[in-house]
Amino acid sequence: MSTRFYPQFKILLVDDETSFLRSMSLTLERQGYNNLITCSAPEDVQGIINSEKVGLVLLDLTMPVISGQELLTWFTEEHPDITVIIFSGLNQVDAAVECVKKGAFDYIVKTADQEQILESIKRAIHTQELNLENHALRAQLLSNTLKQSDCFDAIITANAQMHSVFRYLESIGQSNQPLLITGESGVGKELIARATHAASKRHGELVTVNVAGLDDNIFSDTLFGHSKGAFTGADKQRSGLVERASGGTLFLDEIGDLSPTSQVKLLRLLQEGEYYPIGSDRPKRIEARVIVATHQNLAERQQEGKFRKDLFYRLRTHRVDIPPLRERSEDIPLLLRHFMRIACEEMGKETLKIPKNLAPRLIQYPFPGNARELRALVYDSVSQSQGEVLDTRPFDPLLEQTDIRNFSEEKVTFSENQPLPTLNQLSEILVNEAMLRANQNQSLASQMLGISQPALSKRLKNMKDANIE
């Protein structure tokens, strides 16, 4: 298995005292920061920066040949995207203020408490990661294209909002920050998590766990594992899912149902980047990206006191909200065909024909169960189909709920007291109503009207030209 470096960019340690470089390197490596470069000759710094992908520099203030202040000025002018922390052997307020004015992220005295030093470095890494992600996000959204479109092949959609979600997920795919996926039940949150994991290029696996209903002890044991003898029945050591997901992604579904005590444990895992197996006093570092999902409104649960505010803000560093199926009606025909083909393959049947009027009628149903509900209906229909055409009887109850009528079987009447509309007026009314019901999707609207899509497109153009005149 290849070594995964953290952070993704290199940390450059610059100090003419080799003993300090050695001790600081060991300290950082014990904390899981293994992407390090050390430099004891300040004159070599510029060459290292030009040849290596450095994101954070720990820079000694007092050095021969080139001082730390001179190098800080050079970084600010030539590489403002690199974060710099100044280290000094003296606690000088004036020097600290001057360095911060020149662009240093922090000024740290070498004799300071180790926790203080590590906390500053942790904040700097977090800030640098967010800066890099923001740059990648802007570039990705401006490009309007997907570089890894195959990662999203399992998600069937023609919706513009969904494709924007894909571009966002691709841009943050390699981020180490948590991702929060929200959306109604059945919209495909786990598919989104799998696509994000694929786009991350992580070598580890995607480990999924539904945390709804887990009590605090089971939550800890499931995620963190336990040591031998930790409790009655623990006759051997067991690794948790966090360790199993090392180098990959840990997906926690239904996070909104997590108990308050378990929320504290998850918050510590995300903030500190470490955890304790049950019965162990030695922490382990998490080496997985965390993705969480919920169908609940976490902002409302936080206001109700059912979800921790600090955890809520920690989770929403990256967030996507998946629109319900009723808001992307153009996907209904695609999903209908997709689920039908899969169901036919699984049941050993020839591909069935779908009645032309089925999809236009379905788009007016709200689908509270979203794609999961549509899939179940299609499987039921395929199982009942005996001929070459899809049996639509399983759809009838839900279509009746929306009072969707088949106008081909009814007569349209007009009041005798009102003048009849002209054919052109009637055509325009029907076209506008069809486009409204189809959420401006011409393919669906043309099916409703019983004409081809090119014919509808021509009618819309003529209507637009007539209104302009």
Short mmCIF file of C-alpha atoms in Angstrom, two decimals:
data_model
loop_
_atom_site.label_atom_id
_atom_site.label_comp_id
_atom_site.label_asym_id
_atom_site.label_seq_id
_atom_site.Cartn_x
_atom_site.Cartn_y
_atom_site.Cartn_z
CA MET A 1 0.00 0.00 0.00
CA SER A 2 1.42 3.42 -0.97
CA THR A 3 2.05 5.97 1.80
CA ARG A 4 -0.51 8.76 2.00
CA PHE A 5 1.14 12.09 2.72
CA TYR A 6 -0.51 14.68 4.92
CA PRO A 7 -1.01 17.48 4.27
CA GLN A 8 -1.25 17.33 0.49
CA PHE A 9 1.23 20.20 0.21
CA LYS A 10 4.70 20.17 1.75
CA ILE A 11 5.65 21.83 5.03
CA LEU A 12 9.08 23.51 4.83
CA LEU A 13 11.04 23.90 8.10
CA VAL A 14 13.76 26.54 7.85
CA ASP A 15 16.24 26.99 10.74
CA ASP A 16 20.02 27.13 10.98
CA GLU A 17 19.84 25.03 14.17
CA THR A 18 19.72 21.39 13.02
CA SER A 19 18.71 20.25 16.50
CA PHE A 20 15.53 22.33 16.31
CA LEU A 21 14.79 20.99 12.81
CA ARG A 22 15.18 17.43 14.06
CA SER A 23 13.00 17.87 17.16
CA MET A 24 10.27 19.77 15.29
CA SER A 25 10.23 17.16 12.50
CA LEU A 26 9.75 14.36 15.04
CA THR A 27 7.00 16.33 16.80
CA LEU A 28 5.09 16.90 13.56
CA GLU A 29 5.52 13.33 12.37
CA ARG A 30 4.11 12.03 15.65
CA GLN A 31 1.03 14.16 14.94
CA GLY A 32 0.62 12.60 11.49
CA TYR A 33 2.24 15.40 9.45
CA ASN A 34 4.63 13.43 7.26
CA ASN A 35 4.99 15.66 4.19
CA LEU A 36 8.02 17.59 5.46
CA ILE A 37 11.17 19.24 4.08
CA THR A 38 13.91 20.61 6.32
CA CYS A 39 16.38 23.33 5.38
CA SER A 40 19.28 24.58 7.53
CA ALA A 41 20.68 26.98 4.89
CA PRO A 42 18.32 29.95 4.32
CA GLU A 43 19.99 30.71 0.98
CA ASP A 44 18.56 27.42 -0.36
CA VAL A 45 14.94 28.37 0.37
CA GLN A 46 14.16 30.00 -2.97
CA GLY A 47 15.39 26.97 -4.90
CA ILE A 48 13.25 24.63 -2.77
CA ILE A 49 10.16 26.78 -3.28
CA ASN A 50 10.69 26.74 -7.05
CA SER A 51 11.02 22.96 -7.19
CA GLU A 52 8.60 21.72 -4.52
CA LYS A 53 4.86 22.16 -3.85
CA VAL A 54 5.19 23.99 -0.53
CA GLY A 55 2.07 25.30 1.21
CA LEU A 56 3.34 26.11 4.72
CA VAL A 57 6.71 27.44 5.89
CA LEU A 58 7.94 27.36 9.51
CA LEU A 59 10.60 30.06 9.39
CA ASP A 60 13.22 30.97 12.00
CA LEU A 61 13.51 34.71 12.51
CA THR A 62 17.22 34.98 13.28
CA MET A 63 19.57 33.27 10.81
CA PRO A 64 22.92 34.09 9.16
CA VAL A 65 23.31 35.12 5.49
CA ILE A 66 19.59 35.75 4.99
CA SER A 67 17.37 36.67 7.95
CA GLY A 68 13.88 35.37 8.52
CA GLN A 69 12.45 38.87 8.02
CA GLU A 70 14.10 39.14 4.60
CA LEU A 71 12.67 35.77 3.58
CA LEU A 72 9.24 36.74 4.93
CA THR A 73 9.29 39.86 2.73
CA TRP A 74 10.24 37.70 -0.26
CA PHE A 75 7.39 35.25 0.44
CA THR A 76 4.88 38.08 0.77
CA GLU A 77 5.94 39.64 -2.53
CA GLU A 78 6.68 36.55 -4.64
CA HIS A 79 4.58 33.78 -3.07
CA PRO A 80 1.64 35.32 -1.18
CA ASP A 81 -0.25 32.02 -1.54
CA ILE A 82 2.21 30.27 0.83
CA THR A 83 1.42 30.48 4.56
CA VAL A 84 4.35 31.46 6.79
CA ILE A 85 4.70 30.99 10.56
CA ILE A 86 7.61 32.78 12.22
CA PHE A 87 9.60 31.02 14.98
CA SER A 88 11.82 33.02 17.30
CA GLY A 89 13.88 32.34 20.36
CA LEU A 90 12.86 35.70 21.84
CA ASN A 91 9.46 36.86 23.02
CA GLN A 92 9.47 40.31 21.41
CA VAL A 93 6.12 42.03 20.95
CA ASP A 94 7.46 44.59 18.47
CA ALA A 95 9.01 41.87 16.30
CA ALA A 96 5.79 39.83 16.41
CA VAL A 97 3.69 42.83 15.34
CA GLU A 98 6.10 43.66 12.53
CA CYS A 99 6.09 40.09 11.21
CA VAL A 100 2.30 39.87 11.23
CA LYS A 101 2.12 43.22 9.40
CA LYS A 102 4.44 41.80 6.76
CA GLY A 103 2.10 38.85 6.20
CA ALA A 104 3.08 36.15 8.69
CA PHE A 105 0.24 33.88 9.78
CA ASP A 106 1.57 33.71 13.35
CA TYR A 107 4.58 34.49 15.51
CA ILE A 108 5.62 31.71 17.89
CA VAL A 109 8.28 31.64 20.57
CA LYS A 110 10.27 28.40 20.41
CA THR A 111 9.96 27.89 24.16
CA ALA A 112 6.15 28.06 24.01
CA ASP A 113 4.01 25.15 25.11
CA GLN A 114 4.00 22.36 22.53
CA GLU A 115 0.18 22.32 22.40
CA GLN A 116 0.20 26.02 21.49
CA ILE A 117 2.72 25.42 18.70
CA LEU A 118 0.79 22.47 17.29
CA GLU A 119 -2.51 24.35 17.47
CA SER A 120 -1.07 27.22 15.43
CA ILE A 121 0.31 24.80 12.83
CA LYS A 122 -3.01 22.98 12.68
CA ARG A 123 -4.88 26.25 12.06
CA ALA A 124 -2.39 27.25 9.38
CA ILE A 125 -2.78 23.93 7.57
CA HIS A 126 -6.57 24.20 7.78
CA THR A 127 -6.48 27.75 6.37
CA GLN A 128 -4.12 26.78 3.57
CA GLU A 129 -6.27 23.77 2.64
CA LEU A 130 -9.35 25.98 2.41
CA ASN A 131 -7.46 28.51 0.26
CA LEU A 132 -6.35 25.79 -2.15
CA GLU A 133 -9.87 24.35 -2.27
CA ASN A 134 -11.35 27.78 -2.99
CA HIS A 135 -8.94 28.25 -5.90
CA ALA A 136 -9.82 24.81 -7.26
CA LEU A 137 -13.52 25.47 -6.78
CA ARG A 138 -13.45 28.75 -8.70
CA ALA A 139 -11.47 27.19 -11.53
CA GLN A 140 -13.81 24.20 -11.73
CA LEU A 141 -17.03 26.23 -11.69
CA LEU A 142 -15.69 28.64 -14.31
CA SER A 143 -14.65 25.78 -16.60
CA ASN A 144 -18.21 24.37 -16.68
CA THR A 145 -16.81 20.91 -17.45
CA LEU A 146 -16.08 17.71 -15.54
CA LYS A 147 -12.60 16.21 -15.69
CA GLN A 148 -13.75 12.96 -14.07
CA SER A 149 -17.24 12.56 -15.48
CA ASP A 150 -17.00 8.77 -15.16
CA CYS A 151 -17.12 9.16 -11.36
CA PHE A 152 -20.71 10.37 -11.68
CA ASP A 153 -21.96 7.82 -14.24
CA ALA A 154 -24.08 6.02 -11.64
CA ILE A 155 -26.18 9.16 -11.08
CA ILE A 156 -28.73 9.43 -13.88
CA THR A 157 -29.62 13.08 -14.48
CA ALA A 158 -30.00 15.78 -17.10
CA ASN A 159 -30.65 18.48 -14.50
CA ALA A 160 -28.45 21.59 -14.65
CA GLN A 161 -28.44 21.98 -10.87
CA MET A 162 -27.23 18.41 -10.42
CA HIS A 163 -24.41 18.98 -12.89
CA SER A 164 -23.39 22.06 -10.88
CA VAL A 165 -23.30 19.81 -7.82
CA PHE A 166 -21.03 17.40 -9.71
CA ARG A 167 -18.58 20.19 -10.59
CA TYR A 168 -18.50 21.34 -6.98
CA LEU A 169 -17.91 17.80 -5.70
CA GLU A 170 -15.11 17.25 -8.18
CA SER A 171 -13.39 20.47 -7.10
CA ILE A 172 -13.46 19.46 -3.39
CA GLY A 173 -12.93 15.75 -4.01
CA GLN A 174 -9.39 15.69 -2.65
CA SER A 175 -10.18 17.92 0.31
CA ASN A 176 -9.55 16.60 3.82
CA GLN A 177 -12.41 18.66 5.22
CA PRO A 178 -15.77 16.96 5.98
CA LEU A 179 -18.61 17.05 3.46
CA LEU A 180 -22.26 17.39 4.49
CA ILE A 181 -24.85 15.97 2.07
CA THR A 182 -28.46 16.98 2.69
CA GLY A 183 -31.64 16.07 0.88
CA GLU A 184 -34.91 14.20 1.25
CA SER A 185 -34.99 10.43 1.69
CA GLY A 186 -34.51 8.64 -1.58
CA VAL A 187 -32.69 11.37 -3.53
CA GLY A 188 -29.46 9.35 -3.73
CA LYS A 189 -27.21 10.76 -0.98
CA GLU A 190 -25.17 7.55 -0.82
CA LEU A 191 -24.61 7.70 -4.58
CA ILE A 192 -23.30 11.24 -4.12
CA ALA A 193 -20.96 10.01 -1.38
CA ARG A 194 -19.67 7.21 -3.63
CA ALA A 195 -19.11 9.63 -6.50
CA THR A 196 -17.22 12.02 -4.22
CA HIS A 197 -15.05 9.17 -2.97
CA ALA A 198 -14.29 8.14 -6.56
CA ALA A 199 -13.36 11.73 -7.44
CA SER A 200 -11.04 11.94 -4.42
CA LYS A 201 -8.60 9.40 -5.93
CA ARG A 202 -8.07 7.98 -2.46
CA HIS A 203 -6.55 4.50 -2.50
CA GLY A 204 -8.58 3.28 0.48
CA GLU A 205 -12.15 2.03 0.46
CA LEU A 206 -15.44 3.78 1.12
CA VAL A 207 -16.76 2.58 4.48
CA THR A 208 -20.46 3.24 5.12
CA VAL A 209 -22.30 3.14 8.43
CA ASN A 210 -25.85 4.25 9.29
CA VAL A 211 -25.54 5.90 12.69
CA ALA A 212 -29.27 6.33 13.29
CA GLY A 213 -30.31 4.47 16.44
CA LEU A 214 -26.76 3.63 17.58
CA ASP A 215 -26.33 4.17 21.32
CA ASP A 216 -23.16 5.84 22.54
CA ASN A 217 -21.26 2.65 23.38
CA ILE A 218 -22.08 0.94 20.10
CA PHE A 219 -21.20 4.15 18.22
CA SER A 220 -17.76 4.28 19.89
CA ASP A 221 -17.08 0.57 19.41
CA THR A 222 -18.26 0.63 15.78
CA LEU A 223 -16.18 3.64 14.79
CA PHE A 224 -13.17 3.48 17.10
CA GLY A 225 -12.89 -0.23 17.95
CA HIS A 226 -11.64 -1.55 21.29
CA SER A 227 -8.57 -3.06 22.92
CA LYS A 228 -8.42 -6.51 24.45
CA GLY A 229 -10.07 -6.62 27.86
CA ALA A 230 -11.78 -3.24 27.45
CA PHE A 231 -15.08 -4.75 28.61
CA THR A 232 -16.68 -8.11 29.32
CA GLY A 233 -16.49 -10.20 26.17
CA ALA A 234 -13.68 -8.18 24.57
CA ASP A 235 -11.36 -11.18 24.35
CA LYS A 236 -9.35 -9.67 21.52
CA GLN A 237 -8.52 -6.33 19.97
CA ARG A 238 -10.90 -5.07 17.27
CA SER A 239 -10.29 -2.24 14.84
CA GLY A 240 -13.09 0.21 14.22
CA LEU A 241 -14.47 1.54 10.93
CA VAL A 242 -12.35 4.68 11.18
CA GLU A 243 -9.22 2.55 10.91
CA ARG A 244 -10.78 0.40 8.19
CA ALA A 245 -11.40 3.57 6.16
CA SER A 246 -7.74 4.68 6.42
CA GLY A 247 -6.62 6.16 3.15
CA GLY A 248 -10.23 6.28 1.98
CA THR A 249 -13.58 7.73 3.03
CA LEU A 250 -15.80 7.21 6.06
CA PHE A 251 -19.48 7.84 5.22
CA LEU A 252 -21.82 8.40 8.17
CA ASP A 253 -25.45 8.30 7.06
CA GLU A 254 -28.40 9.80 8.99
CA ILE A 255 -26.10 12.02 11.04
CA GLY A 256 -29.08 14.09 12.19
CA ASP A 257 -30.19 11.24 14.47
CA LEU A 258 -26.88 11.05 16.35
CA SER A 259 -27.20 11.29 20.14
CA PRO A 260 -25.71 14.33 21.95
CA THR A 261 -22.95 12.24 23.55
CA SER A 262 -21.97 10.70 20.23
CA GLN A 263 -22.01 14.17 18.68
CA VAL A 264 -19.27 15.20 21.13
CA LYS A 265 -17.17 12.19 20.12
CA LEU A 266 -17.59 12.97 16.42
CA LEU A 267 -16.72 16.63 16.99
CA ARG A 268 -13.49 15.67 18.73
CA LEU A 269 -12.62 13.28 15.92
CA LEU A 270 -13.03 16.07 13.36
CA GLN A 271 -11.36 18.81 15.38
CA GLU A 272 -8.41 16.93 16.80
CA GLY A 273 -8.02 14.41 14.01
CA GLU A 274 -7.57 11.62 16.52
CA TYR A 275 -9.57 9.10 18.52
CA TYR A 276 -9.17 6.58 21.35
CA PRO A 277 -10.24 2.94 20.91
CA ILE A 278 -12.32 1.82 23.89
CA GLY A 279 -10.00 0.74 26.70
CA SER A 280 -6.92 2.38 25.20
CA ASP A 281 -5.05 5.45 26.49
CA ARG A 282 -3.07 5.88 23.27
CA PRO A 283 -4.72 7.98 20.57
CA LYS A 284 -4.82 7.04 16.91
CA ARG A 285 -4.91 9.53 14.07
CA ILE A 286 -7.76 9.44 11.56
CA GLU A 287 -6.49 8.99 8.02
CA ALA A 288 -9.86 9.05 6.26
CA ARG A 289 -12.00 11.80 4.79
CA VAL A 290 -15.37 12.05 6.56
CA ILE A 291 -18.64 12.46 4.62
CA VAL A 292 -21.95 12.73 6.46
CA ALA A 293 -25.53 12.78 5.20
CA THR A 294 -28.97 13.53 6.59
CA HIS A 295 -32.54 14.09 5.42
CA GLN A 296 -33.14 16.38 8.38
CA ASN A 297 -32.69 20.14 8.62
CA LEU A 298 -29.66 20.42 10.89
CA ALA A 299 -30.05 24.18 11.28
CA GLU A 300 -33.52 23.66 12.74
CA ARG A 301 -32.35 20.79 14.96
CA GLN A 302 -29.49 22.97 16.18
CA GLN A 303 -31.93 25.76 17.08
CA GLU A 304 -34.09 23.21 18.90
CA GLY A 305 -31.09 22.14 20.96
CA LYS A 306 -30.98 18.65 19.40
CA PHE A 307 -27.77 19.15 17.42
CA ARG A 308 -24.58 20.82 18.61
CA LYS A 309 -23.88 24.20 17.07
CA ASP A 310 -20.11 23.66 16.97
CA LEU A 311 -20.52 20.30 15.22
CA PHE A 312 -23.02 21.78 12.77
CA TYR A 313 -20.58 24.52 11.73
CA ARG A 314 -17.71 22.05 11.60
CA LEU A 315 -19.65 19.77 9.24
CA ARG A 316 -20.80 22.48 6.87
CA THR A 317 -17.30 23.40 5.65
CA HIS A 318 -18.37 21.73 2.41
CA ARG A 319 -22.06 21.15 1.81
CA VAL A 320 -24.33 20.05 -1.03
CA ASP A 321 -28.11 19.90 -1.02
CA ILE A 322 -29.59 17.37 -3.46
CA PRO A 323 -32.85 18.64 -5.02
CA PRO A 324 -35.88 16.33 -4.80
CA LEU A 325 -37.10 14.51 -7.89
CA ARG A 326 -40.15 16.79 -8.24
CA GLU A 327 -37.78 19.72 -8.84
CA ARG A 328 -35.93 17.93 -11.64
CA SER A 329 -38.77 16.45 -13.63
CA GLU A 330 -36.56 16.12 -16.70
CA ASP A 331 -34.90 13.20 -14.92
CA ILE A 332 -38.11 11.18 -14.58
CA PRO A 333 -38.10 9.75 -18.17
CA LEU A 334 -34.38 8.97 -17.85
CA LEU A 335 -34.79 7.20 -14.52
CA LEU A 336 -37.90 5.41 -15.76
CA ARG A 337 -35.95 3.87 -18.66
CA HIS A 338 -32.87 3.25 -16.49
CA PHE A 339 -34.75 1.39 -13.76
CA MET A 340 -36.79 -0.51 -16.32
CA ARG A 341 -33.68 -1.79 -18.11
CA ILE A 342 -32.04 -2.85 -14.84
CA ALA A 343 -35.21 -4.57 -13.62
CA CYS A 344 -35.59 -6.45 -16.92
CA GLU A 345 -31.98 -7.64 -16.74
CA GLU A 346 -32.37 -8.83 -13.15
CA MET A 347 -35.62 -10.63 -13.89
CA GLY A 348 -34.38 -12.14 -17.14
CA LYS A 349 -36.92 -10.35 -19.34
CA GLU A 350 -36.58 -8.69 -22.70
CA THR A 351 -36.50 -4.89 -22.56
CA LEU A 352 -40.08 -3.65 -22.35
CA LYS A 353 -41.67 -0.76 -24.20
CA ILE A 354 -42.80 2.19 -22.08
CA PRO A 355 -46.21 3.70 -22.94
CA LYS A 356 -45.72 7.21 -24.35
CA ASN A 357 -48.15 8.85 -21.96
CA LEU A 358 -46.58 7.42 -18.77
CA ALA A 359 -43.65 9.82 -18.29
CA PRO A 360 -45.71 13.00 -18.97
CA ARG A 361 -48.24 11.86 -16.37
CA LEU A 362 -45.59 10.94 -13.82
CA ILE A 363 -43.97 14.38 -13.80
CA GLN A 364 -47.08 15.78 -12.16
CA TYR A 365 -46.77 13.40 -9.21
CA PRO A 366 -44.68 14.87 -6.31
CA PHE A 367 -42.75 11.63 -5.56
CA PRO A 368 -42.31 12.04 -1.78
CA GLY A 369 -40.03 8.99 -1.86
CA ASN A 370 -38.03 10.46 -4.76
CA ALA A 371 -35.95 8.16 -6.99
CA ARG A 372 -36.22 5.29 -4.50
CA GLU A 373 -40.02 5.37 -4.83
CA LEU A 374 -39.86 5.48 -8.63
CA ARG A 375 -37.45 2.54 -8.64
CA ALA A 376 -39.78 0.44 -6.48
CA LEU A 377 -42.73 1.22 -8.74
CA VAL A 378 -40.80 0.32 -11.88
CA TYR A 379 -39.64 -3.00 -10.38
CA ASP A 380 -43.22 -3.79 -9.43
CA SER A 381 -44.40 -2.93 -12.95
CA VAL A 382 -41.73 -5.05 -14.62
CA SER A 383 -42.55 -8.02 -12.40
CA GLN A 384 -46.23 -7.82 -13.39
CA SER A 385 -45.61 -7.25 -17.11
CA GLN A 386 -46.47 -10.25 -19.28
CA GLY A 387 -46.19 -8.90 -22.82
CA GLU A 388 -43.84 -6.51 -24.60
CA VAL A 389 -45.20 -3.35 -22.96
CA LEU A 390 -44.59 -2.20 -19.38
CA ASP A 391 -47.61 -2.87 -17.17
CA THR A 392 -48.61 0.53 -15.73
CA ARG A 393 -51.17 -0.70 -13.20
CA PRO A 394 -48.80 -0.17 -10.20
CA PHE A 395 -48.64 3.52 -11.16
CA ASP A 396 -52.42 4.03 -11.28
CA PRO A 397 -53.04 4.67 -7.54
CA LEU A 398 -50.49 7.46 -7.31
CA LEU A 399 -51.60 9.03 -10.59
CA GLU A 400 -55.19 9.06 -9.34
CA GLN A 401 -54.04 10.94 -6.23
CA THR A 402 -52.92 13.87 -8.35
CA ASP A 403 -56.17 13.93 -10.34
CA ILE A 404 -54.26 13.43 -13.57
CA ARG A 405 -56.71 12.72 -16.33
CA ASN A 406 -56.21 11.20 -19.74
CA PHE A 407 -57.71 13.89 -21.94
CA SER A 408 -57.63 11.64 -25.00
CA GLU A 409 -60.57 9.82 -23.42
CA GLU A 410 -62.53 12.99 -22.57
CA LYS A 411 -64.34 15.71 -24.45
CA VAL A 412 -63.27 19.32 -24.02
CA THR A 413 -66.29 21.66 -23.90
CA PHE A 414 -66.65 25.44 -24.02
CA SER A 415 -69.31 27.69 -22.52
CA GLU A 416 -71.93 28.95 -24.97
CA ASN A 417 -71.74 32.43 -23.40
CA GLN A 418 -68.09 32.94 -24.32
CA PRO A 419 -66.50 33.27 -27.75
CA LEU A 420 -64.37 30.38 -28.92
CA PRO A 421 -60.60 30.90 -28.93
CA THR A 422 -58.90 30.81 -32.31
CA LEU A 423 -56.80 27.78 -33.21
CA ASN A 424 -53.65 29.86 -32.81
CA GLN A 425 -54.75 31.05 -29.35
CA LEU A 426 -55.69 27.53 -28.29
CA SER A 427 -52.36 26.19 -29.54
CA GLU A 428 -50.44 28.83 -27.59
CA ILE A 429 -52.43 28.08 -24.41
CA LEU A 430 -51.73 24.34 -24.71
CA VAL A 431 -48.05 24.83 -25.44
CA ASN A 432 -47.55 27.21 -22.50
CA GLU A 433 -49.42 24.85 -20.14
CA ALA A 434 -47.40 21.85 -21.30
CA MET A 435 -44.11 23.72 -20.84
CA LEU A 436 -45.22 24.81 -17.38
CA ARG A 437 -46.15 21.26 -16.34
CA ALA A 438 -42.92 19.90 -17.82
CA ASN A 439 -40.82 22.47 -15.94
CA GLN A 440 -39.67 23.93 -19.29
CA ASN A 441 -38.47 20.53 -20.53
CA GLN A 442 -39.30 20.38 -24.24
CA SER A 443 -38.92 16.60 -24.47
CA LEU A 444 -41.61 16.02 -21.82
CA ALA A 445 -43.84 18.80 -23.08
CA SER A 446 -43.80 17.39 -26.60
CA GLN A 447 -44.89 14.00 -25.25
CA MET A 448 -47.79 15.64 -23.44
CA LEU A 449 -48.89 17.38 -26.63
CA GLY A 450 -48.42 14.33 -28.82
CA ILE A 451 -45.99 16.03 -31.19
CA SER A 452 -42.27 15.68 -31.87
CA GLN A 453 -39.73 17.79 -30.01
CA PRO A 454 -38.58 19.58 -33.21
CA ALA A 455 -42.22 20.48 -33.93
CA LEU A 456 -42.63 21.90 -30.42
CA SER A 457 -39.38 23.81 -30.71
CA LYS A 458 -40.60 25.35 -33.96
CA ARG A 459 -43.92 26.34 -32.36
CA LEU A 460 -42.11 27.98 -29.44
CA LYS A 461 -39.90 29.95 -31.83
CA ASN A 462 -42.92 31.11 -33.81
CA MET A 463 -44.71 32.15 -30.62
CA LYS A 464 -41.65 34.11 -29.49
CA ASP A 465 -41.29 35.84 -32.85
CA ALA A 466 -44.99 36.74 -32.86
CA ASN A 467 -44.76 38.27 -29.39
CA ILE A 468 -41.72 40.32 -30.41
CA GLU A 469 -43.59 41.69 -33.44
#
